mmCIF file of C-alpha atoms and ligand atoms in Angstrom:
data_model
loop_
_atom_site.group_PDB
_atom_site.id
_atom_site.type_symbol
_atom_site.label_atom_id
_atom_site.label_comp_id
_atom_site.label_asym_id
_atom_site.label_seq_id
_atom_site.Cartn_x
_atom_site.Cartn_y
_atom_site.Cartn_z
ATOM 1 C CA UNK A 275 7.333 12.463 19.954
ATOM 2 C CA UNK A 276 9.078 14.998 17.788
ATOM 3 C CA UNK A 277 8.737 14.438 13.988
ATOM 4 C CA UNK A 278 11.451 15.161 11.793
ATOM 5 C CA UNK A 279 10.640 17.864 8.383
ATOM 6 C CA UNK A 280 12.754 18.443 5.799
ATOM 7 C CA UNK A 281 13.879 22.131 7.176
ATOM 8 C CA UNK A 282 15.772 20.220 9.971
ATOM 9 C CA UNK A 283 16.941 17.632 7.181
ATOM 10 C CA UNK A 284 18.560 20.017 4.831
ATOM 11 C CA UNK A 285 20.020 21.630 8.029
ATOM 12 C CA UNK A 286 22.148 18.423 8.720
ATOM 13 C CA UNK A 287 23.113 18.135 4.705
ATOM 14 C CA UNK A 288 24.221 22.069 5.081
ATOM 15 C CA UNK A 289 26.423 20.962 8.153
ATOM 16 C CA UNK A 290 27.842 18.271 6.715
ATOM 17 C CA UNK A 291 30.195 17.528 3.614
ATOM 18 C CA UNK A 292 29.011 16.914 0.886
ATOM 19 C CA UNK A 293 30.988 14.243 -0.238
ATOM 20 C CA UNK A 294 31.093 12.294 3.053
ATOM 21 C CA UNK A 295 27.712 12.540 2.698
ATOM 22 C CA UNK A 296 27.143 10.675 -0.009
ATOM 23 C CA UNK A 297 29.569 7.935 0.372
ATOM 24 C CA UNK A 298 27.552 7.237 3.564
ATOM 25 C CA UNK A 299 24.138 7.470 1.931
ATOM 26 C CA UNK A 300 25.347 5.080 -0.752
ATOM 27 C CA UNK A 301 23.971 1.871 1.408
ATOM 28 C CA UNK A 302 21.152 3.365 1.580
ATOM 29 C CA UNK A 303 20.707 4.052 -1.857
ATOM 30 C CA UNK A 304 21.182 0.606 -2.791
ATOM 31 C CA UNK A 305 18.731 -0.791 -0.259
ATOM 32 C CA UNK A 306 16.411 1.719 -1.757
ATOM 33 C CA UNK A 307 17.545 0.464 -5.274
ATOM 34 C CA UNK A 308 16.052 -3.388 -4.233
ATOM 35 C CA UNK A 309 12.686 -2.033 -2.905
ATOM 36 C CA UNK A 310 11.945 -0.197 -6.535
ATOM 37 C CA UNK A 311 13.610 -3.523 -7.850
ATOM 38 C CA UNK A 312 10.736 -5.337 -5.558
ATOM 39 C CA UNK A 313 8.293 -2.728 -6.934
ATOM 40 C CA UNK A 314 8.533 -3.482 -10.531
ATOM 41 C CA UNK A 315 8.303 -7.700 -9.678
ATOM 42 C CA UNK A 316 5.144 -7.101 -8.032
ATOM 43 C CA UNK A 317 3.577 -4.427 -10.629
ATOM 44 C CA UNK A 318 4.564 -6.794 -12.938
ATOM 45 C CA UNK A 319 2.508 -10.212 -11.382
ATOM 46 C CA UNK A 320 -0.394 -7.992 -11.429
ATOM 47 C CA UNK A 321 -0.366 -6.715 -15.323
ATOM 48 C CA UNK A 322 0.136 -9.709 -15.827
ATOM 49 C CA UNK A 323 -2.712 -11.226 -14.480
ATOM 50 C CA UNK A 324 -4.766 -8.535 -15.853
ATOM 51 C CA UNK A 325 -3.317 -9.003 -19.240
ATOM 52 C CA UNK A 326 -4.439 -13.074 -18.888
ATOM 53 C CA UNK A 327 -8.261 -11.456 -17.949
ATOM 54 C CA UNK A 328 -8.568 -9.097 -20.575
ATOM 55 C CA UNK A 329 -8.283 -11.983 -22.924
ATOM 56 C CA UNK A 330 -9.717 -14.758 -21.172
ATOM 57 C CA UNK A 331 -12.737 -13.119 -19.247
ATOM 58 C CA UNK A 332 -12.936 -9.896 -21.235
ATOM 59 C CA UNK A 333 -12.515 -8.144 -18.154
ATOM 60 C CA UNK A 334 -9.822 -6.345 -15.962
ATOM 61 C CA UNK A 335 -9.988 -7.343 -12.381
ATOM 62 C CA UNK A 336 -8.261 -3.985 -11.126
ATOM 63 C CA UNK A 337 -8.711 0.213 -12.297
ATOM 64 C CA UNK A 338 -5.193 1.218 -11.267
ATOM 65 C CA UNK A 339 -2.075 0.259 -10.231
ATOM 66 C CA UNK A 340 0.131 2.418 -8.195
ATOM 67 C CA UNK A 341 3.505 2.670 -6.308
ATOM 68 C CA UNK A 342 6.091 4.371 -3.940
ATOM 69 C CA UNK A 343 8.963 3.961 -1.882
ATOM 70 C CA UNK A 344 8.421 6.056 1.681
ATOM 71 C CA UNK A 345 10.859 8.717 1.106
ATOM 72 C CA UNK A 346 13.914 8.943 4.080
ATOM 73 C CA UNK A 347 11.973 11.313 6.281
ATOM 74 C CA UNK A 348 8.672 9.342 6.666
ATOM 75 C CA UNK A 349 11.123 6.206 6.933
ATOM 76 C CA UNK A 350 12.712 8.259 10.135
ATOM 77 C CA UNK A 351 9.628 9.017 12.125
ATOM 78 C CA UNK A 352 8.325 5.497 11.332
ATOM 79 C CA UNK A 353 11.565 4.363 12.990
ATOM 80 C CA UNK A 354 10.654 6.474 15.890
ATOM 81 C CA UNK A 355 7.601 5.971 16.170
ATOM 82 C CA UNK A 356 8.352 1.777 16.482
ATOM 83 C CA UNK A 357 11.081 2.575 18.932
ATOM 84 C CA UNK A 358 13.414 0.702 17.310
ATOM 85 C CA UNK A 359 17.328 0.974 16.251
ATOM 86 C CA UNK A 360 18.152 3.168 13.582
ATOM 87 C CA UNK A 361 20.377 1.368 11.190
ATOM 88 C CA UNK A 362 19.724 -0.248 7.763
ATOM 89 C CA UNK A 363 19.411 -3.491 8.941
ATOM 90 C CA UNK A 364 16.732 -2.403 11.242
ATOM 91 C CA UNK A 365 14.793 -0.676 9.172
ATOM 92 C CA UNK A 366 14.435 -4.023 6.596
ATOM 93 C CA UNK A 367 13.269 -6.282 9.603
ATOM 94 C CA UNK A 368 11.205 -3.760 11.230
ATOM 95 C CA UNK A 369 9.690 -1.435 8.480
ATOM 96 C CA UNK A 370 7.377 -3.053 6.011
ATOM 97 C CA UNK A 371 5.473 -0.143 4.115
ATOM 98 C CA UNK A 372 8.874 0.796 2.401
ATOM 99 C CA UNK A 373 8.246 -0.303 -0.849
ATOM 100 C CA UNK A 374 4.119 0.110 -1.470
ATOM 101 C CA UNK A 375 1.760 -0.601 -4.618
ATOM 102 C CA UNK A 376 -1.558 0.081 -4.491
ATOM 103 C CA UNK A 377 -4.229 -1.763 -6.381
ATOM 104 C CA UNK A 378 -7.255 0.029 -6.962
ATOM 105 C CA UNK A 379 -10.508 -2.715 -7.884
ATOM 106 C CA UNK A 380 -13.647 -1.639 -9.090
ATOM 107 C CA UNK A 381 -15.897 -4.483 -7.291
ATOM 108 C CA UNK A 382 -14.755 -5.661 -3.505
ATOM 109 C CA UNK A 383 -15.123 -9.526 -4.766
ATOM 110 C CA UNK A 384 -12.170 -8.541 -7.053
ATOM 111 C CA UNK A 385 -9.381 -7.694 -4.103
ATOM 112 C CA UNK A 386 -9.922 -10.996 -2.813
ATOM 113 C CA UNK A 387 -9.168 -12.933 -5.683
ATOM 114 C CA UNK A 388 -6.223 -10.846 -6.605
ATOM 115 C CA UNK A 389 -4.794 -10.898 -3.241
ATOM 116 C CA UNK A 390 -4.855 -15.217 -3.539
ATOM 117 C CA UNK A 391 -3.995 -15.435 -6.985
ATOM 118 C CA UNK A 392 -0.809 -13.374 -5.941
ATOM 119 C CA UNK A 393 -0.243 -15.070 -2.522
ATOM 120 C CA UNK A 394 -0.455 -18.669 -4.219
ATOM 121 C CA UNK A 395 2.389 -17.744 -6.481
ATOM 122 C CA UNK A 396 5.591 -19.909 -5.443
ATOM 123 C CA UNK A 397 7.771 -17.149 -5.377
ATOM 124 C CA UNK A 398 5.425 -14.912 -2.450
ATOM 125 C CA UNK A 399 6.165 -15.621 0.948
ATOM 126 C CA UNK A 400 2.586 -14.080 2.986
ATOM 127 C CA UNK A 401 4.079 -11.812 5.996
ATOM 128 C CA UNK A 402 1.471 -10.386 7.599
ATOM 129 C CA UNK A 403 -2.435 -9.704 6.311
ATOM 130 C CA UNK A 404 -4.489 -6.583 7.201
ATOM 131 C CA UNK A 405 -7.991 -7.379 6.153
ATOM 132 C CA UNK A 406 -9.733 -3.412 7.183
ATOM 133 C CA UNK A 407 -12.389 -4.626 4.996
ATOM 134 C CA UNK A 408 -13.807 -7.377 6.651
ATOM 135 C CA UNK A 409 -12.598 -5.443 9.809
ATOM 136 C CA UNK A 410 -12.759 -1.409 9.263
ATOM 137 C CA UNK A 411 -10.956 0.847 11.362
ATOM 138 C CA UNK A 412 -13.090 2.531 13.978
ATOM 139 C CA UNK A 413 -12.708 5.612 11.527
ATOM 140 C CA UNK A 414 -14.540 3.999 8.539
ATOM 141 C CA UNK A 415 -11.169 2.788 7.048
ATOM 142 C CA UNK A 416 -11.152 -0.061 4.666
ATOM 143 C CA UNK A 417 -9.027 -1.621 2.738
ATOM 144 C CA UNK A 418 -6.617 -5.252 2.668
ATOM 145 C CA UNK A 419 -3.028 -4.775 3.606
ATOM 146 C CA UNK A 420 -0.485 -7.458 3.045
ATOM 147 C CA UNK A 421 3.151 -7.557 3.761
ATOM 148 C CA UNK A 422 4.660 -10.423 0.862
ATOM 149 C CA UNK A 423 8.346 -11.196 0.738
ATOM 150 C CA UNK A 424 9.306 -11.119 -3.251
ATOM 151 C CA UNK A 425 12.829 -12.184 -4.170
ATOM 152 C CA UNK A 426 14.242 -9.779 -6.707
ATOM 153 C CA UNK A 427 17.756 -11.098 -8.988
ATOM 154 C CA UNK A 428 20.350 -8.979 -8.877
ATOM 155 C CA UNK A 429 23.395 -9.702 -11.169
ATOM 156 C CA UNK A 430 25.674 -11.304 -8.278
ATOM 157 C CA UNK A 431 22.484 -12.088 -5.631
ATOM 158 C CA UNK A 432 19.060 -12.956 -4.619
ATOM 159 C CA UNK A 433 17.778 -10.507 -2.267
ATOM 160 C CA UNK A 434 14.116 -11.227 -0.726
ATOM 161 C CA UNK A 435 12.398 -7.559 -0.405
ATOM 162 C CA UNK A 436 9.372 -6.661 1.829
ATOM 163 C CA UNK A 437 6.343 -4.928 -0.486
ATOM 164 C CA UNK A 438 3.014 -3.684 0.989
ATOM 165 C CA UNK A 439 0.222 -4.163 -1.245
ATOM 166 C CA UNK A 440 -3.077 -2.021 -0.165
ATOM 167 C CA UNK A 441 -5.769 -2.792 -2.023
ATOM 168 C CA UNK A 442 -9.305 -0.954 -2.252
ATOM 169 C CA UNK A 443 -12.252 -0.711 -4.427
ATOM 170 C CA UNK A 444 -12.471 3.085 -5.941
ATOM 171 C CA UNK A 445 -15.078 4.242 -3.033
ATOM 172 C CA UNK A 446 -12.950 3.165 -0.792
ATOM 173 C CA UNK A 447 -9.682 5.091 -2.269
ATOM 174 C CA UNK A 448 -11.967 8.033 -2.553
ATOM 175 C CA UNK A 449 -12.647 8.234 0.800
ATOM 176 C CA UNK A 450 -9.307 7.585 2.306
ATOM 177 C CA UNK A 451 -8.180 10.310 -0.188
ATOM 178 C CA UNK A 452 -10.186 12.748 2.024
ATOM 179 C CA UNK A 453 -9.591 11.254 5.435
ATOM 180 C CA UNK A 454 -5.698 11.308 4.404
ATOM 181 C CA UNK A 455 -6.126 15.289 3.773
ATOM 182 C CA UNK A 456 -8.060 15.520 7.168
ATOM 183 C CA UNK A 457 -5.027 13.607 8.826
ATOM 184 C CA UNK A 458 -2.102 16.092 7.321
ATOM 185 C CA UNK A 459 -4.065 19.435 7.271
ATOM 186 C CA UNK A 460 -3.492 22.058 10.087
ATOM 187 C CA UNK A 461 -5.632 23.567 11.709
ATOM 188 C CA UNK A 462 -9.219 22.564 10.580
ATOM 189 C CA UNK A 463 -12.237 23.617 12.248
ATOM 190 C CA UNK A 464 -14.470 21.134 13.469
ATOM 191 C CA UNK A 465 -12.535 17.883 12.929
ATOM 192 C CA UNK A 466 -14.693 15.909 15.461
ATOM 193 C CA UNK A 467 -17.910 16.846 12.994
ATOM 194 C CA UNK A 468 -15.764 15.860 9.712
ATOM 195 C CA UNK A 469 -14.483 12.967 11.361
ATOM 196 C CA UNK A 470 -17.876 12.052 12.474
ATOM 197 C CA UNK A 471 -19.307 12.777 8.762
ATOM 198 C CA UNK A 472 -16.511 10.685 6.837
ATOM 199 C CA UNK A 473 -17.710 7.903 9.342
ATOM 200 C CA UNK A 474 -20.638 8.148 7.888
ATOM 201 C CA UNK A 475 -19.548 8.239 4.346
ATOM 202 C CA UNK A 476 -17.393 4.771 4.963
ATOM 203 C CA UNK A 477 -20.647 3.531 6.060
ATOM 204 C CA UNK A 478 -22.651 4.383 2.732
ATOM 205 C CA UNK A 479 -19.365 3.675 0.377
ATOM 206 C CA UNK A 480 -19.564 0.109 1.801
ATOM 207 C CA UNK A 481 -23.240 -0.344 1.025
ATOM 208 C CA UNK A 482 -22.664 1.273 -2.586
ATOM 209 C CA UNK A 483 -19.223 -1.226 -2.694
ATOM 210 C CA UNK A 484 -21.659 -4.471 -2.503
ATOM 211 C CA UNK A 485 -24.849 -3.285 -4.308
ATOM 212 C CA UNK A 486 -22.858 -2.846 -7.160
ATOM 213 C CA UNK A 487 -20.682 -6.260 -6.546
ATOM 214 C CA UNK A 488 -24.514 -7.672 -6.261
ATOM 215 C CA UNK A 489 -25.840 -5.755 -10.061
ATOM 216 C CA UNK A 490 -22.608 -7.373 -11.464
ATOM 217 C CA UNK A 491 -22.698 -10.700 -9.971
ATOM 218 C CA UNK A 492 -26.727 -10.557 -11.376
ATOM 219 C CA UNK A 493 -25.487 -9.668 -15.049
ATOM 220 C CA UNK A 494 -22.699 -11.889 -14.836
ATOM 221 C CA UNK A 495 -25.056 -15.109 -13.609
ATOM 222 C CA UNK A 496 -24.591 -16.917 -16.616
ATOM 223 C CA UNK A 497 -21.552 -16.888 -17.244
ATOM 224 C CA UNK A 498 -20.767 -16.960 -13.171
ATOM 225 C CA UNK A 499 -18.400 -20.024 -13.111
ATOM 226 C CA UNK A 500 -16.252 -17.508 -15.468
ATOM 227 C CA UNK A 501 -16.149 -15.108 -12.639
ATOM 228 C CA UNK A 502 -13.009 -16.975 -11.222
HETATM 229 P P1 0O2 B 105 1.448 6.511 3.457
HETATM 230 O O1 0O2 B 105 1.805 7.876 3.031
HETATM 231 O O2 0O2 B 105 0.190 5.992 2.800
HETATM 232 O O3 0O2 B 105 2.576 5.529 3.405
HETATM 233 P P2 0O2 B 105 2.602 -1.748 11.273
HETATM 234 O O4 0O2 B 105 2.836 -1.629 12.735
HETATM 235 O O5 0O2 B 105 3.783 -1.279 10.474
HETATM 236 O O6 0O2 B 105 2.083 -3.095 10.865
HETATM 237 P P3 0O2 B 105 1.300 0.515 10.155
HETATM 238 O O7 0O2 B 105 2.021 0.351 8.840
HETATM 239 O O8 0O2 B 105 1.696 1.682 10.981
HETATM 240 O O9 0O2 B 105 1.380 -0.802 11.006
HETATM 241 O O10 0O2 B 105 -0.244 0.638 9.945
HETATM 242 P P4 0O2 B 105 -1.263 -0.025 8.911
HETATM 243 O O11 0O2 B 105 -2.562 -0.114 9.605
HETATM 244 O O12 0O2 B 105 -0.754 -1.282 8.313
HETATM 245 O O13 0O2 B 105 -1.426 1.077 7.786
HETATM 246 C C1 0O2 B 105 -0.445 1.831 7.207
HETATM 247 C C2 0O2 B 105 -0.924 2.501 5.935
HETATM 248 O O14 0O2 B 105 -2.300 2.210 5.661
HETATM 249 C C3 0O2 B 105 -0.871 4.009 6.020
HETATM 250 O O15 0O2 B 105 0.398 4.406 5.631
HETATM 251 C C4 0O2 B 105 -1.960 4.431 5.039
HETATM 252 O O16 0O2 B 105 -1.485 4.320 3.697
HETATM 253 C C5 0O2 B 105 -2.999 3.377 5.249
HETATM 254 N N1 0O2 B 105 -3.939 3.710 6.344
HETATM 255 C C6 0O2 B 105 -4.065 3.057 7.526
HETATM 256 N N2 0O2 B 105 -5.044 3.609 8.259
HETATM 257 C C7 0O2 B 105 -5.552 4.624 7.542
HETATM 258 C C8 0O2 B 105 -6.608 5.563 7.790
HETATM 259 O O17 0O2 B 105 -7.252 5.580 8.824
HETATM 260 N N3 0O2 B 105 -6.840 6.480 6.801
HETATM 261 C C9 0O2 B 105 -6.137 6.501 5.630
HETATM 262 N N4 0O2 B 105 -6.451 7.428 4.726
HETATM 263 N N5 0O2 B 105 -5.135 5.633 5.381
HETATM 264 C C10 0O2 B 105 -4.844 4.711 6.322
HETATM 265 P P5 0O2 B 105 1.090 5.733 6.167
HETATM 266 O O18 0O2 B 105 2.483 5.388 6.539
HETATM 267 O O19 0O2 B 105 0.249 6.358 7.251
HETATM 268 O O20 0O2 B 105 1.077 6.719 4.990
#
């Protein structure tokens, strides 16, 4: 299937008016507007919570927080790529990965009970769950997607947005850093051999992930029950 690049993109703006342009983009601005709305809810839920464990725990349960909204091109092919109707209503039922944070843990233990303590809020619906730790991909590929449904305020409606959260310890986002490159770089030599080699890293990464989820658990025995 062809894949669209922004060459061909700025070819159609060229072609096209300006101005008629952008009155027909504005829908799409504004649905983009309520998935960066949706972004800030969830970033939110989750600084909070760490806020609450700094003080409570004397601990912060994730490294990093990150976000993005797929930007129109990637949107396109993904649209392709699912065979299905290119219109904006379409691409809210069909395309979840719009609006994505990431949440980057230091211990594996830690993703699980951030992905609960945000799923048993009363304002998260639970679409779909991912769980690439328990089950990698064949590739070594680990991490826990899930699709929530947040409801974001606007000043004359309540619009319920789809958000993506991935989240991974470090090891694992430092691996799928590398696999990422190997995915979107041209012509490398010997991708069979680096593919075979990251599978191998995955492999260690994991081991590393849960000796060190084992030292902390050990230092933390006393005060375990305050592991939450
Ligand atoms: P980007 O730039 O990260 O957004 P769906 O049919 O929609 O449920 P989907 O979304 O195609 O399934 O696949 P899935 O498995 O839920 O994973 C989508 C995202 O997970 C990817 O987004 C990556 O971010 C990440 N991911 C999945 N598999 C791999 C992998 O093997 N290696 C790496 N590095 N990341 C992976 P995008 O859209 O590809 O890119």
């Amino acid at each position: 299937m062809k894949e669209l690049h922004s060459a061909e993109l700025n070819e159609i703006l060229e072609e096209n008016n300006p101005e008629v342009l952008l009155e027909e983009m504005l829908p799409f601005e504004k649905l983009m507007m309520r998935y960066r709305c949706a972004l800030m809810e969830i970033e939110t839920k989750f600084k909070v919570l760490n806020e609450e464990f700094s003080l409570q725990y004397n601990r912060n349960p994730f490294e990093s927080i990150t976000s993005r909204i797929k930007n129109p091109i990637s949107i396109i092919n993904k649209v392709k790529r699912k065979g299905v109707e290119l219109s904006l209503e379409s691409i809210e039922q069909n395309i979840f990965d719009i609006a994505g944070v990431r949440i980057i843990c230091s211990f594996p233990e830690d993703i699980y009970i951030l992905a609960n303590l945000l799923i048993q809020q009363d304002d998260i619906i639970l679409i779909k769950k991912k769980d690439y730790i328990k089950n990698p991909k064949e590739n070594g590929y680990r991490s826990l997607h899930l699709i929530v449904d947040v409801p974001i305020f606007l000043s004359s409606e309540k619009k319920h947005m789809k958000v993506e959260v991935q989240f991974r310890t470090i090891a694992m986002d430092f691996w799928a850093s590398l696999d990422h490159k190997l995915k979107y770089k041209k012509n490398v030599q010997n991708p069979e051999k680096i593919a075979l080699e990251l599978k191998k890293c995955a492999d260690v990464i994991n081991q590393m992930d849960h000796r060190m989820q084992e030292i902390r658990n050990m230092i933390d025995f006393k005060g375990s029950a305050k592991r939450i």
